[in-house]
Amino acid sequence: MTAMSEERTITTVDEAIRELAGAPDGVLPVDAMTWALQHWDEAGPRFVELLERCAGGSVWSEGMEDALFFIFHLLAEKQETRAFPALCRLSRDSEAVELIVGDAITETLTQILISTFDGNAALLKAVIEDAAADEFVREAAFQALAWHCRAGAISDEEMRAYLLHLHEQTQPGENMVWLGWVNAVSSLGFQDLADKAERLVDEFFLHIMDVGDFRDDLRQTLADPDRMVRFTANHIGPFVDAIGTLSTWHGFSEEYREQLARGEESDDGIGDLDDPLVPRGWPSIAFGEPAINPARDVGRNDPCPCGSGKKYKKCCLGKDAA
């Protein structure tokens, strides 16, 4: 991992926030993050207050989206449930969540929503049902809700009734939230809803999966006494280590910093590496020489083999099916 390029002594929350907001591209502000984690009695309430102000419509200062990116992950590591309402409000703001989290939406947002969950399932349901919210954010909220169901915070009866309510009261479509619905059925082992899930797959998601994939997922769940196998396979669970996780991402790697210094464009063609909208959330993934089909063993929720850092379903899987 790489700390700030110039060593600084941090003594206050304000200094930590300034360091988080001013971190140079490609540099993980380890000192500020470490200080915040070690002084959580001071940093935690200020981070929550900052989040609440931003969620309430306050104008952001320059660099605040960068600070909030790190704060999101620190709050999750600390399981800061006081932040959950504001996190859900920001998650419903498609522009704000894109600025803060970018393509890391498909990497860590579910984990963040799981770790900060305060027991209020209605807030997650509001994200899921918000048609104006980003569809991948809505899917992330669905994954978090399903995980909390299996973890016991929400009963199977309540979750099953909610799935049926959505199916009956909302028009299904080719939107990732409905893939979240399908995956909730298979991950939770709701065999009685399998027919509805298969129809959704057939009608809307054959470019991502087929009915055989769904049946395999459901079969795995039903064979697992703990019914957690699909959550584990898709890396759905609490977020536990902000510095350790982010330090492995391509956006904080020496390779990325060298590319920045050369002014090269990103490998995925999205735009220049110095574009502030290029997300920080790109894990560094090493792939060997491709065989006949480099994606043959790649699950739809695994990192895309092209190396973009996005999940396969959001990257080349959709392109290959187009």
mmCIF file of C-alpha atoms in Angstrom:
data_model
loop_
_atom_site.group_PDB
_atom_site.id
_atom_site.type_symbol
_atom_site.label_atom_id
_atom_site.label_comp_id
_atom_site.label_asym_id
_atom_site.label_seq_id
_atom_site.Cartn_x
_atom_site.Cartn_y
_atom_site.Cartn_z
ATOM 1 C CA MET A 1 0.000 0.000 0.000
ATOM 2 C CA THR A 2 1.108 3.594 -0.497
ATOM 3 C CA ALA A 3 0.585 6.423 1.955
ATOM 4 C CA MET A 4 0.496 10.121 1.205
ATOM 5 C CA SER A 5 3.570 11.272 -0.697
ATOM 6 C CA GLU A 6 4.546 13.713 2.062
ATOM 7 C CA GLU A 7 4.389 12.481 5.627
ATOM 8 C CA ARG A 8 2.066 14.589 7.748
ATOM 9 C CA THR A 9 1.123 14.475 11.386
ATOM 10 C CA ILE A 10 -2.650 14.347 11.811
ATOM 11 C CA THR A 11 -4.067 15.557 15.105
ATOM 12 C CA THR A 12 -7.701 16.488 14.366
ATOM 13 C CA VAL A 13 -10.686 15.193 12.427
ATOM 14 C CA ASP A 14 -10.609 18.288 10.212
ATOM 15 C CA GLU A 15 -7.032 17.505 9.226
ATOM 16 C CA ALA A 16 -7.978 13.905 8.488
ATOM 17 C CA ILE A 17 -10.883 15.009 6.275
ATOM 18 C CA ARG A 18 -8.612 17.420 4.393
ATOM 19 C CA GLU A 19 -6.124 14.595 3.797
ATOM 20 C CA LEU A 20 -8.885 12.305 2.539
ATOM 21 C CA ALA A 21 -10.236 15.007 0.229
ATOM 22 C CA GLY A 22 -6.814 16.006 -1.066
ATOM 23 C CA ALA A 23 -5.306 12.571 -1.680
ATOM 24 C CA PRO A 24 -3.483 12.659 -5.037
ATOM 25 C CA ASP A 25 -4.798 10.384 -7.764
ATOM 26 C CA GLY A 26 -3.542 6.857 -7.283
ATOM 27 C CA VAL A 27 -2.472 7.383 -3.667
ATOM 28 C CA LEU A 28 -4.264 5.753 -0.752
ATOM 29 C CA PRO A 29 -4.340 8.183 2.222
ATOM 30 C CA VAL A 30 -3.263 5.541 4.735
ATOM 31 C CA ASP A 31 -2.189 7.991 7.445
ATOM 32 C CA ALA A 32 -5.560 9.763 7.510
ATOM 33 C CA MET A 33 -7.490 6.511 7.364
ATOM 34 C CA THR A 34 -5.399 4.978 10.144
ATOM 35 C CA TRP A 35 -5.813 8.046 12.324
ATOM 36 C CA ALA A 36 -9.587 8.006 11.829
ATOM 37 C CA LEU A 37 -9.826 4.313 12.717
ATOM 38 C CA GLN A 38 -7.709 4.812 15.824
ATOM 39 C CA HIS A 39 -9.673 7.895 16.935
ATOM 40 C CA TRP A 40 -13.146 6.725 16.022
ATOM 41 C CA ASP A 41 -14.800 8.368 19.024
ATOM 42 C CA GLU A 42 -13.830 11.672 17.402
ATOM 43 C CA ALA A 43 -13.913 10.764 13.721
ATOM 44 C CA GLY A 44 -17.042 8.597 13.616
ATOM 45 C CA PRO A 45 -19.587 11.231 14.682
ATOM 46 C CA ARG A 46 -18.006 13.852 12.397
ATOM 47 C CA PHE A 47 -18.090 11.478 9.439
ATOM 48 C CA VAL A 48 -21.740 10.706 10.099
ATOM 49 C CA GLU A 49 -22.526 14.418 10.414
ATOM 50 C CA LEU A 50 -20.722 15.130 7.141
ATOM 51 C CA LEU A 51 -22.591 12.343 5.410
ATOM 52 C CA GLU A 52 -25.911 13.620 6.719
ATOM 53 C CA ARG A 53 -25.191 17.141 5.463
ATOM 54 C CA CYS A 54 -24.288 15.878 2.009
ATOM 55 C CA ALA A 55 -27.351 13.628 1.903
ATOM 56 C CA GLY A 56 -29.450 16.602 2.955
ATOM 57 C CA GLY A 57 -28.413 18.626 -0.065
ATOM 58 C CA SER A 58 -25.525 20.706 1.275
ATOM 59 C CA VAL A 59 -23.132 21.976 -1.366
ATOM 60 C CA TRP A 60 -19.927 19.950 -1.421
ATOM 61 C CA SER A 61 -16.546 21.574 -1.212
ATOM 62 C CA GLU A 62 -13.867 20.670 -3.746
ATOM 63 C CA GLY A 63 -12.611 17.120 -3.360
ATOM 64 C CA MET A 64 -15.416 16.105 -1.018
ATOM 65 C CA GLU A 65 -16.468 13.209 -3.251
ATOM 66 C CA ASP A 66 -12.988 11.754 -2.770
ATOM 67 C CA ALA A 67 -13.213 12.144 0.999
ATOM 68 C CA LEU A 68 -16.654 10.542 1.008
ATOM 69 C CA PHE A 69 -15.353 7.572 -0.978
ATOM 70 C CA PHE A 70 -12.928 6.767 1.831
ATOM 71 C CA ILE A 71 -15.432 7.686 4.544
ATOM 72 C CA PHE A 72 -17.998 5.250 3.101
ATOM 73 C CA HIS A 73 -15.511 2.418 3.521
ATOM 74 C CA LEU A 74 -14.296 3.504 6.948
ATOM 75 C CA LEU A 75 -17.875 3.702 8.220
ATOM 76 C CA ALA A 76 -18.472 0.202 6.919
ATOM 77 C CA GLU A 77 -15.366 -1.234 8.585
ATOM 78 C CA LYS A 78 -16.487 0.280 11.877
ATOM 79 C CA GLN A 79 -20.057 -0.994 11.359
ATOM 80 C CA GLU A 80 -21.287 2.539 11.974
ATOM 81 C CA THR A 81 -25.046 2.047 11.973
ATOM 82 C CA ARG A 82 -25.664 5.746 12.648
ATOM 83 C CA ALA A 83 -24.601 6.377 9.047
ATOM 84 C CA PHE A 84 -27.114 4.003 7.492
ATOM 85 C CA PRO A 85 -30.010 6.442 6.863
ATOM 86 C CA ALA A 86 -27.716 8.959 5.158
ATOM 87 C CA LEU A 87 -25.990 6.240 3.148
ATOM 88 C CA CYS A 88 -29.359 5.069 1.869
ATOM 89 C CA ARG A 89 -30.411 8.607 0.951
ATOM 90 C CA LEU A 90 -27.186 9.182 -0.961
ATOM 91 C CA SER A 91 -27.562 5.800 -2.629
ATOM 92 C CA ARG A 92 -30.867 6.948 -4.111
ATOM 93 C CA ASP A 93 -29.171 10.001 -5.651
ATOM 94 C CA SER A 94 -27.762 8.529 -8.869
ATOM 95 C CA GLU A 95 -25.497 11.493 -9.591
ATOM 96 C CA ALA A 96 -24.095 11.666 -6.066
ATOM 97 C CA VAL A 97 -23.434 7.944 -5.728
ATOM 98 C CA GLU A 98 -21.696 7.880 -9.124
ATOM 99 C CA LEU A 99 -19.414 10.755 -8.106
ATOM 100 C CA ILE A 100 -18.585 9.181 -4.753
ATOM 101 C CA VAL A 101 -18.373 5.486 -5.502
ATOM 102 C CA GLY A 102 -18.210 5.197 -9.290
ATOM 103 C CA ASP A 103 -17.852 1.681 -10.625
ATOM 104 C CA ALA A 104 -17.038 0.473 -7.119
ATOM 105 C CA ILE A 105 -20.834 0.365 -6.798
ATOM 106 C CA THR A 106 -20.619 -3.216 -8.039
ATOM 107 C CA GLU A 107 -17.644 -4.037 -5.808
ATOM 108 C CA THR A 108 -18.286 -2.743 -2.296
ATOM 109 C CA LEU A 109 -21.637 -0.939 -2.008
ATOM 110 C CA THR A 110 -23.479 -4.117 -1.037
ATOM 111 C CA GLN A 111 -20.894 -4.808 1.656
ATOM 112 C CA ILE A 112 -21.137 -1.222 2.911
ATOM 113 C CA LEU A 113 -24.934 -1.441 3.167
ATOM 114 C CA ILE A 114 -24.631 -4.775 4.974
ATOM 115 C CA SER A 115 -22.066 -3.521 7.492
ATOM 116 C CA THR A 116 -23.855 -0.283 8.374
ATOM 117 C CA PHE A 117 -27.388 -1.735 8.469
ATOM 118 C CA ASP A 118 -29.297 -0.344 11.472
ATOM 119 C CA GLY A 119 -32.178 -2.827 11.340
ATOM 120 C CA ASN A 120 -34.460 -0.583 9.311
ATOM 121 C CA ALA A 121 -35.271 -2.739 6.284
ATOM 122 C CA ALA A 122 -37.637 -0.061 4.985
ATOM 123 C CA LEU A 123 -34.645 2.104 4.064
ATOM 124 C CA LEU A 124 -33.162 -0.653 1.913
ATOM 125 C CA LYS A 125 -36.552 -1.306 0.349
ATOM 126 C CA ALA A 126 -36.837 2.394 -0.507
ATOM 127 C CA VAL A 127 -33.560 2.177 -2.432
ATOM 128 C CA ILE A 128 -34.716 -0.980 -4.217
ATOM 129 C CA GLU A 129 -38.038 0.580 -5.212
ATOM 130 C CA ASP A 130 -36.705 3.985 -6.299
ATOM 131 C CA ALA A 131 -37.046 3.986 -10.085
ATOM 132 C CA ALA A 132 -34.839 7.091 -10.302
ATOM 133 C CA ALA A 133 -31.925 5.382 -8.547
ATOM 134 C CA ASP A 134 -29.077 3.732 -10.432
ATOM 135 C CA GLU A 135 -30.111 0.184 -11.343
ATOM 136 C CA PHE A 136 -26.849 -1.316 -10.055
ATOM 137 C CA VAL A 137 -27.310 0.504 -6.751
ATOM 138 C CA ARG A 138 -30.815 -0.937 -6.504
ATOM 139 C CA GLU A 139 -29.405 -4.397 -7.165
ATOM 140 C CA ALA A 140 -26.747 -3.837 -4.479
ATOM 141 C CA ALA A 141 -29.465 -2.928 -1.990
ATOM 142 C CA PHE A 142 -31.367 -6.077 -2.967
ATOM 143 C CA GLN A 143 -28.288 -8.192 -2.296
ATOM 144 C CA ALA A 144 -27.865 -6.527 1.098
ATOM 145 C CA LEU A 145 -31.508 -7.123 1.996
ATOM 146 C CA ALA A 146 -31.262 -10.795 0.999
ATOM 147 C CA TRP A 147 -28.074 -11.239 3.045
ATOM 148 C CA HIS A 148 -29.720 -9.730 6.122
ATOM 149 C CA CYS A 149 -32.647 -12.079 5.624
ATOM 150 C CA ARG A 150 -30.359 -15.081 5.692
ATOM 151 C CA ALA A 151 -28.435 -13.594 8.638
ATOM 152 C CA GLY A 152 -31.702 -13.428 10.586
ATOM 153 C CA ALA A 153 -32.445 -9.708 10.686
ATOM 154 C CA ILE A 154 -35.438 -10.230 8.384
ATOM 155 C CA SER A 155 -37.616 -13.330 8.486
ATOM 156 C CA ASP A 156 -38.051 -15.603 5.478
ATOM 157 C CA GLU A 157 -41.782 -14.892 5.630
ATOM 158 C CA GLU A 158 -41.251 -11.137 5.415
ATOM 159 C CA MET A 159 -38.717 -11.467 2.611
ATOM 160 C CA ARG A 160 -40.889 -13.868 0.612
ATOM 161 C CA ALA A 161 -43.878 -11.549 1.001
ATOM 162 C CA TYR A 162 -41.757 -8.614 -0.147
ATOM 163 C CA LEU A 163 -40.589 -10.437 -3.254
ATOM 164 C CA LEU A 164 -44.159 -11.336 -4.117
ATOM 165 C CA HIS A 165 -45.309 -7.774 -3.474
ATOM 166 C CA LEU A 166 -42.712 -6.383 -5.874
ATOM 167 C CA HIS A 167 -43.570 -8.943 -8.518
ATOM 168 C CA GLU A 168 -47.282 -8.232 -8.292
ATOM 169 C CA GLN A 169 -47.210 -4.460 -7.816
ATOM 170 C CA THR A 170 -44.241 -3.422 -9.989
ATOM 171 C CA GLN A 171 -43.801 -4.045 -13.687
ATOM 172 C CA PRO A 172 -40.768 -6.329 -14.177
ATOM 173 C CA GLY A 173 -38.309 -5.302 -16.866
ATOM 174 C CA GLU A 174 -34.753 -5.481 -18.129
ATOM 175 C CA ASN A 175 -33.399 -3.689 -15.096
ATOM 176 C CA MET A 176 -30.710 -4.963 -12.763
ATOM 177 C CA VAL A 177 -33.076 -4.694 -9.808
ATOM 178 C CA TRP A 178 -34.989 -7.653 -11.271
ATOM 179 C CA LEU A 179 -31.801 -9.630 -11.575
ATOM 180 C CA GLY A 180 -31.437 -8.856 -7.873
ATOM 181 C CA TRP A 181 -34.921 -10.308 -7.411
ATOM 182 C CA VAL A 182 -33.932 -13.478 -9.284
ATOM 183 C CA ASN A 183 -30.701 -13.865 -7.343
ATOM 184 C CA ALA A 184 -32.502 -13.324 -4.043
ATOM 185 C CA VAL A 185 -34.777 -16.250 -4.860
ATOM 186 C CA SER A 186 -31.866 -18.567 -5.666
ATOM 187 C CA SER A 187 -29.598 -17.340 -2.853
ATOM 188 C CA LEU A 188 -32.309 -17.694 -0.218
ATOM 189 C CA GLY A 189 -33.585 -21.028 -1.539
ATOM 190 C CA PHE A 190 -37.156 -19.875 -2.136
ATOM 191 C CA GLN A 191 -38.091 -22.829 -4.329
ATOM 192 C CA ASP A 192 -41.754 -21.810 -4.403
ATOM 193 C CA LEU A 193 -40.805 -18.659 -6.343
ATOM 194 C CA ALA A 194 -38.587 -20.474 -8.850
ATOM 195 C CA ASP A 195 -41.161 -20.468 -11.670
ATOM 196 C CA LYS A 196 -41.503 -16.682 -11.486
ATOM 197 C CA ALA A 197 -37.731 -16.256 -11.383
ATOM 198 C CA GLU A 198 -37.244 -18.487 -14.411
ATOM 199 C CA ARG A 199 -39.776 -16.494 -16.394
ATOM 200 C CA LEU A 200 -37.892 -13.300 -15.559
ATOM 201 C CA VAL A 201 -34.637 -14.877 -16.709
ATOM 202 C CA ASP A 202 -36.203 -16.071 -19.962
ATOM 203 C CA GLU A 203 -37.797 -12.735 -20.706
ATOM 204 C CA PHE A 204 -35.115 -10.263 -19.651
ATOM 205 C CA PHE A 205 -31.732 -11.731 -18.745
ATOM 206 C CA LEU A 206 -30.678 -14.350 -21.259
ATOM 207 C CA HIS A 207 -27.736 -12.074 -22.174
ATOM 208 C CA ILE A 208 -26.469 -12.525 -18.612
ATOM 209 C CA MET A 209 -27.642 -15.972 -17.523
ATOM 210 C CA ASP A 210 -30.035 -18.718 -18.524
ATOM 211 C CA VAL A 211 -32.539 -20.819 -16.659
ATOM 212 C CA GLY A 212 -29.933 -23.532 -16.212
ATOM 213 C CA ASP A 213 -27.703 -21.057 -14.350
ATOM 214 C CA PHE A 214 -30.586 -20.129 -12.068
ATOM 215 C CA ARG A 215 -31.413 -23.750 -11.356
ATOM 216 C CA ASP A 216 -27.787 -24.529 -10.585
ATOM 217 C CA ASP A 217 -27.661 -21.604 -8.140
ATOM 218 C CA LEU A 218 -30.883 -22.688 -6.454
ATOM 219 C CA ARG A 219 -29.699 -26.281 -6.278
ATOM 220 C CA GLN A 220 -26.472 -25.191 -4.569
ATOM 221 C CA THR A 221 -28.420 -23.196 -1.992
ATOM 222 C CA LEU A 222 -30.817 -26.034 -1.210
ATOM 223 C CA ALA A 223 -27.895 -28.430 -0.766
ATOM 224 C CA ASP A 224 -26.210 -26.126 1.776
ATOM 225 C CA PRO A 225 -27.495 -26.574 5.365
ATOM 226 C CA ASP A 226 -26.649 -22.932 6.186
ATOM 227 C CA ARG A 227 -28.088 -21.603 2.913
ATOM 228 C CA MET A 228 -25.112 -19.213 2.622
ATOM 229 C CA VAL A 229 -23.230 -20.783 -0.278
ATOM 230 C CA ARG A 230 -24.396 -18.337 -2.948
ATOM 231 C CA PHE A 231 -23.635 -15.302 -0.787
ATOM 232 C CA THR A 232 -20.145 -16.639 -0.187
ATOM 233 C CA ALA A 233 -19.636 -17.411 -3.870
ATOM 234 C CA ASN A 234 -20.652 -13.877 -4.840
ATOM 235 C CA HIS A 235 -18.565 -12.225 -2.099
ATOM 236 C CA ILE A 236 -21.651 -10.809 -0.421
ATOM 237 C CA GLY A 237 -21.105 -10.061 3.249
ATOM 238 C CA PRO A 238 -19.876 -7.377 5.655
ATOM 239 C CA PHE A 239 -17.047 -5.042 4.713
ATOM 240 C CA VAL A 240 -14.192 -5.537 7.168
ATOM 241 C CA ASP A 241 -10.922 -3.849 6.141
ATOM 242 C CA ALA A 242 -10.844 -0.497 4.341
ATOM 243 C CA ILE A 243 -7.070 -0.076 4.048
ATOM 244 C CA GLY A 244 -6.390 -3.737 3.335
ATOM 245 C CA THR A 245 -9.075 -3.942 0.656
ATOM 246 C CA LEU A 246 -8.469 -0.653 -1.110
ATOM 247 C CA SER A 247 -4.695 -1.150 -1.142
ATOM 248 C CA THR A 248 -5.175 -4.099 -3.521
ATOM 249 C CA TRP A 249 -7.127 -2.075 -6.079
ATOM 250 C CA HIS A 250 -5.591 -1.016 -9.368
ATOM 251 C CA GLY A 251 -6.578 2.597 -8.719
ATOM 252 C CA PHE A 252 -4.069 2.697 -5.844
ATOM 253 C CA SER A 253 -1.296 0.686 -7.488
ATOM 254 C CA GLU A 254 2.174 1.721 -8.603
ATOM 255 C CA GLU A 255 1.214 0.669 -12.138
ATOM 256 C CA TYR A 256 -1.712 3.082 -12.100
ATOM 257 C CA ARG A 257 0.462 5.931 -10.817
ATOM 258 C CA GLU A 258 3.006 5.246 -13.558
ATOM 259 C CA GLN A 259 0.223 5.359 -16.148
ATOM 260 C CA LEU A 260 -0.925 8.674 -14.706
ATOM 261 C CA ALA A 261 2.604 10.050 -14.936
ATOM 262 C CA ARG A 262 2.778 9.030 -18.594
ATOM 263 C CA GLY A 263 -0.659 10.502 -19.281
ATOM 264 C CA GLU A 264 -1.906 7.233 -20.695
ATOM 265 C CA GLU A 265 -5.560 6.383 -21.188
ATOM 266 C CA SER A 266 -7.267 3.751 -19.089
ATOM 267 C CA ASP A 267 -7.223 0.218 -20.466
ATOM 268 C CA ASP A 268 -10.990 -0.016 -20.656
ATOM 269 C CA GLY A 269 -11.399 2.959 -22.962
ATOM 270 C CA ILE A 270 -13.691 4.841 -20.604
ATOM 271 C CA GLY A 271 -11.525 7.943 -20.656
ATOM 272 C CA ASP A 272 -8.269 9.517 -19.586
ATOM 273 C CA LEU A 273 -6.802 8.319 -16.338
ATOM 274 C CA ASP A 274 -6.845 11.848 -14.954
ATOM 275 C CA ASP A 275 -10.584 12.155 -15.545
ATOM 276 C CA PRO A 276 -12.067 12.707 -12.054
ATOM 277 C CA LEU A 277 -15.014 10.501 -12.945
ATOM 278 C CA VAL A 278 -12.810 7.471 -13.580
ATOM 279 C CA PRO A 279 -13.646 5.401 -10.500
ATOM 280 C CA ARG A 280 -11.137 4.552 -7.832
ATOM 281 C CA GLY A 281 -12.773 1.172 -7.362
ATOM 282 C CA TRP A 282 -10.826 -0.977 -9.805
ATOM 283 C CA PRO A 283 -9.244 -4.002 -8.114
ATOM 284 C CA SER A 284 -5.863 -5.114 -9.419
ATOM 285 C CA ILE A 285 -6.501 -8.484 -11.029
ATOM 286 C CA ALA A 286 -3.797 -10.648 -12.577
ATOM 287 C CA PHE A 287 -4.800 -13.009 -15.356
ATOM 288 C CA GLY A 288 -2.676 -15.645 -17.028
ATOM 289 C CA GLU A 289 -2.560 -16.430 -20.722
ATOM 290 C CA PRO A 290 -6.080 -17.101 -21.985
ATOM 291 C CA ALA A 291 -7.041 -20.610 -22.956
ATOM 292 C CA ILE A 292 -9.766 -21.389 -25.464
ATOM 293 C CA ASN A 293 -12.321 -19.354 -23.506
ATOM 294 C CA PRO A 294 -10.873 -17.095 -20.800
ATOM 295 C CA ALA A 295 -14.327 -16.507 -19.302
ATOM 296 C CA ARG A 296 -15.457 -20.107 -19.147
ATOM 297 C CA ASP A 297 -15.045 -20.304 -15.358
ATOM 298 C CA VAL A 298 -15.966 -16.697 -14.617
ATOM 299 C CA GLY A 299 -19.199 -16.185 -12.711
ATOM 300 C CA ARG A 300 -21.393 -13.228 -13.561
ATOM 301 C CA ASN A 301 -20.527 -11.576 -10.235
ATOM 302 C CA ASP A 302 -16.775 -12.241 -10.538
ATOM 303 C CA PRO A 303 -14.327 -9.588 -11.774
ATOM 304 C CA CYS A 304 -14.361 -9.352 -15.563
ATOM 305 C CA PRO A 305 -11.404 -11.152 -17.167
ATOM 306 C CA CYS A 306 -10.691 -8.093 -19.331
ATOM 307 C CA GLY A 307 -9.157 -6.510 -16.219
ATOM 308 C CA SER A 308 -11.474 -3.510 -16.028
ATOM 309 C CA GLY A 309 -12.277 -4.214 -12.385
ATOM 310 C CA LYS A 310 -15.996 -4.285 -13.101
ATOM 311 C CA LYS A 311 -18.084 -7.333 -12.472
ATOM 312 C CA TYR A 312 -18.395 -9.631 -15.485
ATOM 313 C CA LYS A 313 -22.149 -9.010 -15.739
ATOM 314 C CA LYS A 314 -21.572 -5.250 -16.029
ATOM 315 C CA CYS A 315 -18.736 -5.495 -18.504
ATOM 316 C CA CYS A 316 -17.883 -8.032 -21.200
ATOM 317 C CA LEU A 317 -20.730 -10.435 -20.497
ATOM 318 C CA GLY A 318 -23.226 -7.890 -21.758
ATOM 319 C CA LYS A 319 -20.974 -6.939 -24.675
ATOM 320 C CA ASP A 320 -20.460 -10.569 -25.694
ATOM 321 C CA ALA A 321 -24.212 -11.142 -25.741
ATOM 322 C CA ALA A 322 -24.988 -7.994 -27.709
#
